[in-house]
């Protein structure tokens, strides 16, 4: 039988859809005639009219036409270019609801992918009373309240260190959100193009390669918006031509701005299609005059026909090759190419949670796998006997070593390589960690690394994850290998987007 004939709806048909869920991409998930449809812009609990755009075997996509019954969680997206841009997906949802949704996504992954048991939601009040409240029964206000209490509940459990045999299930805390969830990004990466009026810089219109000019991005620090605007004006006055990806001609591809929230230092990187920048001195003078905090102006050359932003060569046009920022009391040097968390306010919350879960006394040997420029490593080093960091990118390890010197930290050792190769070698050399922190990319930990951890048997494993699905998969392996998944705390690193970050604590069962 032709599967198409099975679908009860067809392309271009207008249907009424009852929305009951939210997809990982932030689309409303609902049903029309019993058929599953994804509707961008619709929220759970809503009834909407939508036009079917695409029908697949099991599900389809529909375009939102009208909201017939709106959700109480709906709010007006404040950004004027919200729909065109696509960089944020959840601005039409209240921030409190976003936090609840992100926690739920973690719970769903743990249960469905990890086949792990999640404990009922315990609020402070109910904990005292010994009651367990089901997550679904907790309203938004309660979650926000516990949010403000921060890590209260986690402290109770961590201090007592009493996770029993883990049978009570994993405690998934409320998402730790931001007090002011706007203007949080410290890095802007803005593509440039040409329109009839001249140079434009902004974003790729959703699903296309057309660059739309942008004056302001509400999740970007104002300073970065300002710098991009100034650089655009200077470029226009100098008659700079933007790169054209179809013909491969033109000079300016991207402007990247980095801002140190704690120091006010600014780095501007001009990504160019070629070595030579005509009138480069005027560029530099213009930027220095317009951007008071600028400490570094760099050029990165990228002549490849690719949508990857950076090319292989970076040179300093003026000033230093790094800017600085601090998280907690650790100072970091950030170069044009090095990875640095984009939300410094929440990074402190995230690392604070990782540190709390690591529960260090100063006597421990710690391994930080996937350590990047050593941010978590140096945070941990202040509270441990010795920390070993491993990372695959050599330049990041150079930065990590530089950052230890910068902070006078002498009890951190760094190695370049794959975590799944270096850590087994360390084990062979007799390095036994009491605590291991992992912070892998989206694809999660390598199976060999998980096996090594199970053989090394650290007392605690702290898993920092940017992908609840691979987190759940890996936690299953560690749980089967004799660890109790005690707690998970989602931390909102990217308000108004669908991204979910979390920290999990595993304790050895013995
Ligand atoms: N902990 C750091 C970086 C986390 S991002 C921070 O918070 O800033 C994940 C890091 O893992 C990246 O720096 C990436 O280069 C690195 N990485 C990816 N695969 C790896 C592997 N197999 N072994 C070691 N590091 C790896």
PDB file of C-alpha atoms in Angstrom, residues 106-280:
ATOM      1  CA  UNK A 106      16.085  16.391  30.456  1.00  0.00           C
ATOM      2  CA  UNK A 107      13.604  14.193  32.354  1.00  0.00           C
ATOM      3  CA  UNK A 108      12.209  12.817  29.071  1.00  0.00           C
ATOM      4  CA  UNK A 109      15.673  11.955  27.758  1.00  0.00           C
ATOM      5  CA  UNK A 110      16.709  10.253  30.998  1.00  0.00           C
ATOM      6  CA  UNK A 111      13.540   8.172  31.023  1.00  0.00           C
ATOM      7  CA  UNK A 112      13.126   7.395  27.327  1.00  0.00           C
ATOM      8  CA  UNK A 113      16.695   7.150  26.090  1.00  0.00           C
ATOM      9  CA  UNK A 114      18.514   6.249  29.310  1.00  0.00           C
ATOM     10  CA  UNK A 115      15.685   4.085  30.684  1.00  0.00           C
ATOM     11  CA  UNK A 116      16.585   5.663  34.012  1.00  0.00           C
ATOM     12  CA  UNK A 117      14.201   6.317  36.846  1.00  0.00           C
ATOM     13  CA  UNK A 118      13.589   9.947  37.725  1.00  0.00           C
ATOM     14  CA  UNK A 119      12.383  10.821  41.221  1.00  0.00           C
ATOM     15  CA  UNK A 120       9.202  12.779  41.713  1.00  0.00           C
ATOM     16  CA  UNK A 121       9.740  16.481  42.077  1.00  0.00           C
ATOM     17  CA  UNK A 122      10.595  17.423  45.655  1.00  0.00           C
ATOM     18  CA  UNK A 123      10.078  20.998  46.730  1.00  0.00           C
ATOM     19  CA  UNK A 124      11.701  22.457  49.834  1.00  0.00           C
ATOM     20  CA  UNK A 125       8.467  22.581  51.756  1.00  0.00           C
ATOM     21  CA  UNK A 126       7.373  19.124  50.735  1.00  0.00           C
ATOM     22  CA  UNK A 127      10.769  17.678  51.441  1.00  0.00           C
ATOM     23  CA  UNK A 128      10.382  18.712  55.049  1.00  0.00           C
ATOM     24  CA  UNK A 129       6.950  17.180  55.153  1.00  0.00           C
ATOM     25  CA  UNK A 130       8.334  14.061  53.568  1.00  0.00           C
ATOM     26  CA  UNK A 131       5.978  14.382  50.632  1.00  0.00           C
ATOM     27  CA  UNK A 132       6.916  13.712  47.079  1.00  0.00           C
ATOM     28  CA  UNK A 133       5.132  15.811  44.509  1.00  0.00           C
ATOM     29  CA  UNK A 134       4.906  14.667  40.956  1.00  0.00           C
ATOM     30  CA  UNK A 135       6.733  16.912  38.518  1.00  0.00           C
ATOM     31  CA  UNK A 136       3.643  17.343  36.418  1.00  0.00           C
ATOM     32  CA  UNK A 137       1.730  18.685  39.394  1.00  0.00           C
ATOM     33  CA  UNK A 138       4.213  21.448  40.119  1.00  0.00           C
ATOM     34  CA  UNK A 139       3.194  24.773  38.736  1.00  0.00           C
ATOM     35  CA  UNK A 140       5.457  27.370  37.256  1.00  0.00           C
ATOM     36  CA  UNK A 141       5.514  29.547  40.349  1.00  0.00           C
ATOM     37  CA  UNK A 142       6.822  26.816  42.563  1.00  0.00           C
ATOM     38  CA  UNK A 143       9.574  26.041  40.096  1.00  0.00           C
ATOM     39  CA  UNK A 144      10.601  29.678  39.898  1.00  0.00           C
ATOM     40  CA  UNK A 145      10.694  29.909  43.648  1.00  0.00           C
ATOM     41  CA  UNK A 146      12.953  26.910  43.957  1.00  0.00           C
ATOM     42  CA  UNK A 147      15.005  28.396  41.208  1.00  0.00           C
ATOM     43  CA  UNK A 148      15.708  31.447  43.276  1.00  0.00           C
ATOM     44  CA  UNK A 149      16.701  29.239  46.139  1.00  0.00           C
ATOM     45  CA  UNK A 150      19.353  28.028  43.760  1.00  0.00           C
ATOM     46  CA  UNK A 151      21.086  24.912  44.887  1.00  0.00           C
ATOM     47  CA  UNK A 152      19.298  24.551  48.209  1.00  0.00           C
ATOM     48  CA  UNK A 153      17.988  21.066  47.605  1.00  0.00           C
ATOM     49  CA  UNK A 154      21.166  19.820  46.024  1.00  0.00           C
ATOM     50  CA  UNK A 155      23.142  20.971  49.042  1.00  0.00           C
ATOM     51  CA  UNK A 156      21.018  18.942  51.370  1.00  0.00           C
ATOM     52  CA  UNK A 157      21.592  15.772  49.393  1.00  0.00           C
ATOM     53  CA  UNK A 158      25.231  16.384  48.567  1.00  0.00           C
ATOM     54  CA  UNK A 159      26.219  17.133  52.137  1.00  0.00           C
ATOM     55  CA  UNK A 160      24.498  14.077  53.481  1.00  0.00           C
ATOM     56  CA  UNK A 161      25.943  12.107  50.599  1.00  0.00           C
ATOM     57  CA  UNK A 162      23.065   9.744  51.044  1.00  0.00           C
ATOM     58  CA  UNK A 163      21.853   8.447  47.742  1.00  0.00           C
ATOM     59  CA  UNK A 164      21.070   5.012  49.102  1.00  0.00           C
ATOM     60  CA  UNK A 165      21.144   2.499  46.318  1.00  0.00           C
ATOM     61  CA  UNK A 166      19.724   5.007  43.886  1.00  0.00           C
ATOM     62  CA  UNK A 167      16.367   3.276  43.939  1.00  0.00           C
ATOM     63  CA  UNK A 168      14.525   6.485  44.772  1.00  0.00           C
ATOM     64  CA  UNK A 169      15.437   7.703  41.310  1.00  0.00           C
ATOM     65  CA  UNK A 170      17.424  10.627  39.971  1.00  0.00           C
ATOM     66  CA  UNK A 171      16.653  14.039  41.395  1.00  0.00           C
ATOM     67  CA  UNK A 172      16.266  16.419  38.487  1.00  0.00           C
ATOM     68  CA  UNK A 173      16.341  19.924  39.874  1.00  0.00           C
ATOM     69  CA  UNK A 174      14.554  22.955  38.434  1.00  0.00           C
ATOM     70  CA  UNK A 175      16.508  24.633  35.655  1.00  0.00           C
ATOM     71  CA  UNK A 176      18.794  27.326  37.028  1.00  0.00           C
ATOM     72  CA  UNK A 177      17.752  30.343  34.996  1.00  0.00           C
ATOM     73  CA  UNK A 178      18.912  33.931  34.678  1.00  0.00           C
ATOM     74  CA  UNK A 179      17.538  36.827  36.647  1.00  0.00           C
ATOM     75  CA  UNK A 180      17.710  38.920  33.483  1.00  0.00           C
ATOM     76  CA  UNK A 181      17.685  36.529  30.521  1.00  0.00           C
ATOM     77  CA  UNK A 182      18.555  39.121  27.847  1.00  0.00           C
ATOM     78  CA  UNK A 183      21.767  40.576  26.439  1.00  0.00           C
ATOM     79  CA  UNK A 184      23.771  37.667  27.829  1.00  0.00           C
ATOM     80  CA  UNK A 185      26.107  36.757  24.934  1.00  0.00           C
ATOM     81  CA  UNK A 186      29.746  37.835  25.012  1.00  0.00           C
ATOM     82  CA  UNK A 187      30.469  36.921  21.399  1.00  0.00           C
ATOM     83  CA  UNK A 188      28.923  38.096  18.129  1.00  0.00           C
ATOM     84  CA  UNK A 189      29.691  36.454  14.784  1.00  0.00           C
ATOM     85  CA  UNK A 190      28.058  38.533  12.110  1.00  0.00           C
ATOM     86  CA  UNK A 191      28.015  37.630   8.411  1.00  0.00           C
ATOM     87  CA  UNK A 192      28.394  40.510   5.927  1.00  0.00           C
ATOM     88  CA  UNK A 193      26.903  40.921   2.475  1.00  0.00           C
ATOM     89  CA  UNK A 194      25.963  43.521  -0.137  1.00  0.00           C
ATOM     90  CA  UNK A 195      22.553  44.960  -0.877  1.00  0.00           C
ATOM     91  CA  UNK A 196      21.594  47.771  -3.201  1.00  0.00           C
ATOM     92  CA  UNK A 197      22.250  50.273  -0.436  1.00  0.00           C
ATOM     93  CA  UNK A 198      25.749  48.866   0.167  1.00  0.00           C
ATOM     94  CA  UNK A 199      27.297  46.882   2.978  1.00  0.00           C
ATOM     95  CA  UNK A 200      24.943  44.960   5.279  1.00  0.00           C
ATOM     96  CA  UNK A 201      25.707  42.820   8.299  1.00  0.00           C
ATOM     97  CA  UNK A 202      23.330  40.763  10.331  1.00  0.00           C
ATOM     98  CA  UNK A 203      22.048  37.220   9.971  1.00  0.00           C
ATOM     99  CA  UNK A 204      21.087  34.677   7.358  1.00  0.00           C
ATOM    100  CA  UNK A 205      17.315  34.796   6.845  1.00  0.00           C
ATOM    101  CA  UNK A 206      15.994  31.476   8.165  1.00  0.00           C
ATOM    102  CA  UNK A 207      16.539  28.645   5.705  1.00  0.00           C
ATOM    103  CA  UNK A 208      18.408  30.829   3.188  1.00  0.00           C
ATOM    104  CA  UNK A 209      21.774  32.374   2.393  1.00  0.00           C
ATOM    105  CA  UNK A 210      20.412  35.890   2.148  1.00  0.00           C
ATOM    106  CA  UNK A 211      21.961  38.231   4.700  1.00  0.00           C
ATOM    107  CA  UNK A 212      19.512  40.533   6.426  1.00  0.00           C
ATOM    108  CA  UNK A 213      20.853  43.707   7.996  1.00  0.00           C
ATOM    109  CA  UNK A 214      20.503  43.830  11.778  1.00  0.00           C
ATOM    110  CA  UNK A 215      20.838  46.739  14.165  1.00  0.00           C
ATOM    111  CA  UNK A 216      20.295  44.880  17.429  1.00  0.00           C
ATOM    112  CA  UNK A 217      20.187  41.349  18.775  1.00  0.00           C
ATOM    113  CA  UNK A 218      18.400  41.124  22.112  1.00  0.00           C
ATOM    114  CA  UNK A 219      20.480  38.213  23.440  1.00  0.00           C
ATOM    115  CA  UNK A 220      23.751  39.928  22.497  1.00  0.00           C
ATOM    116  CA  UNK A 221      25.539  42.275  24.899  1.00  0.00           C
ATOM    117  CA  UNK A 222      24.791  45.905  23.857  1.00  0.00           C
ATOM    118  CA  UNK A 223      28.492  46.557  23.569  1.00  0.00           C
ATOM    119  CA  UNK A 224      28.791  43.921  20.830  1.00  0.00           C
ATOM    120  CA  UNK A 225      25.819  45.340  18.922  1.00  0.00           C
ATOM    121  CA  UNK A 226      27.441  48.741  19.167  1.00  0.00           C
ATOM    122  CA  UNK A 227      30.801  47.532  17.924  1.00  0.00           C
ATOM    123  CA  UNK A 228      29.255  45.707  14.970  1.00  0.00           C
ATOM    124  CA  UNK A 229      27.319  48.851  14.046  1.00  0.00           C
ATOM    125  CA  UNK A 230      30.462  51.001  14.248  1.00  0.00           C
ATOM    126  CA  UNK A 231      32.516  48.562  12.192  1.00  0.00           C
ATOM    127  CA  UNK A 232      29.727  48.446   9.605  1.00  0.00           C
ATOM    128  CA  UNK A 233      29.725  52.224   9.341  1.00  0.00           C
ATOM    129  CA  UNK A 234      33.485  52.362   8.978  1.00  0.00           C
ATOM    130  CA  UNK A 235      33.295  49.672   6.295  1.00  0.00           C
ATOM    131  CA  UNK A 236      30.642  51.647   4.430  1.00  0.00           C
ATOM    132  CA  UNK A 237      32.620  54.874   4.608  1.00  0.00           C
ATOM    133  CA  UNK A 238      35.719  53.096   3.277  1.00  0.00           C
ATOM    134  CA  UNK A 239      33.732  51.524   0.455  1.00  0.00           C
ATOM    135  CA  UNK A 240      34.531  47.973   1.587  1.00  0.00           C
ATOM    136  CA  UNK A 241      32.887  45.213  -0.428  1.00  0.00           C
ATOM    137  CA  UNK A 242      31.474  42.192   1.347  1.00  0.00           C
ATOM    138  CA  UNK A 243      32.253  38.673   0.250  1.00  0.00           C
ATOM    139  CA  UNK A 244      29.780  37.168  -2.202  1.00  0.00           C
ATOM    140  CA  UNK A 245      29.504  33.432  -1.681  1.00  0.00           C
ATOM    141  CA  UNK A 246      28.153  32.768  -5.173  1.00  0.00           C
ATOM    142  CA  UNK A 247      30.957  34.457  -7.078  1.00  0.00           C
ATOM    143  CA  UNK A 248      33.637  34.060  -4.395  1.00  0.00           C
ATOM    144  CA  UNK A 249      34.570  37.762  -4.817  1.00  0.00           C
ATOM    145  CA  UNK A 250      34.555  40.637  -2.313  1.00  0.00           C
ATOM    146  CA  UNK A 251      36.530  41.065   0.910  1.00  0.00           C
ATOM    147  CA  UNK A 252      34.648  41.116   4.206  1.00  0.00           C
ATOM    148  CA  UNK A 253      33.052  37.812   5.247  1.00  0.00           C
ATOM    149  CA  UNK A 254      32.353  38.093   8.966  1.00  0.00           C
ATOM    150  CA  UNK A 255      32.955  40.470  11.838  1.00  0.00           C
ATOM    151  CA  UNK A 256      33.517  38.655  15.117  1.00  0.00           C
ATOM    152  CA  UNK A 257      33.393  40.621  18.364  1.00  0.00           C
ATOM    153  CA  UNK A 258      34.345  39.260  21.779  1.00  0.00           C
ATOM    154  CA  UNK A 259      33.650  41.135  24.983  1.00  0.00           C
ATOM    155  CA  UNK A 260      35.009  40.429  28.458  1.00  0.00           C
ATOM    156  CA  UNK A 261      32.041  41.055  30.768  1.00  0.00           C
ATOM    157  CA  UNK A 262      34.274  41.329  33.823  1.00  0.00           C
ATOM    158  CA  UNK A 263      37.050  43.411  32.243  1.00  0.00           C
ATOM    159  CA  UNK A 264      35.301  45.468  29.535  1.00  0.00           C
ATOM    160  CA  UNK A 265      37.986  44.389  27.052  1.00  0.00           C
ATOM    161  CA  UNK A 266      36.937  44.085  23.404  1.00  0.00           C
ATOM    162  CA  UNK A 267      38.391  42.097  20.512  1.00  0.00           C
ATOM    163  CA  UNK A 268      37.377  42.731  16.911  1.00  0.00           C
ATOM    164  CA  UNK A 269      38.193  40.118  14.279  1.00  0.00           C
ATOM    165  CA  UNK A 270      37.730  40.931  10.589  1.00  0.00           C
ATOM    166  CA  UNK A 271      37.350  37.697   8.648  1.00  0.00           C
ATOM    167  CA  UNK A 272      38.465  38.441   5.122  1.00  0.00           C
ATOM    168  CA  UNK A 273      38.486  36.655   1.793  1.00  0.00           C
ATOM    169  CA  UNK A 274      42.175  37.340   1.110  1.00  0.00           C
ATOM    170  CA  UNK A 275      45.291  38.694   2.771  1.00  0.00           C
ATOM    171  CA  UNK A 276      45.256  42.319   1.771  1.00  0.00           C
ATOM    172  CA  UNK A 277      42.919  44.796   3.444  1.00  0.00           C
ATOM    173  CA  UNK A 278      42.951  48.071   1.473  1.00  0.00           C
ATOM    174  CA  UNK A 279      43.244  51.175   3.696  1.00  0.00           C
ATOM    175  CA  UNK A 280      43.882  48.954   6.687  1.00  0.00           C
TER     176      UNK A 280
END
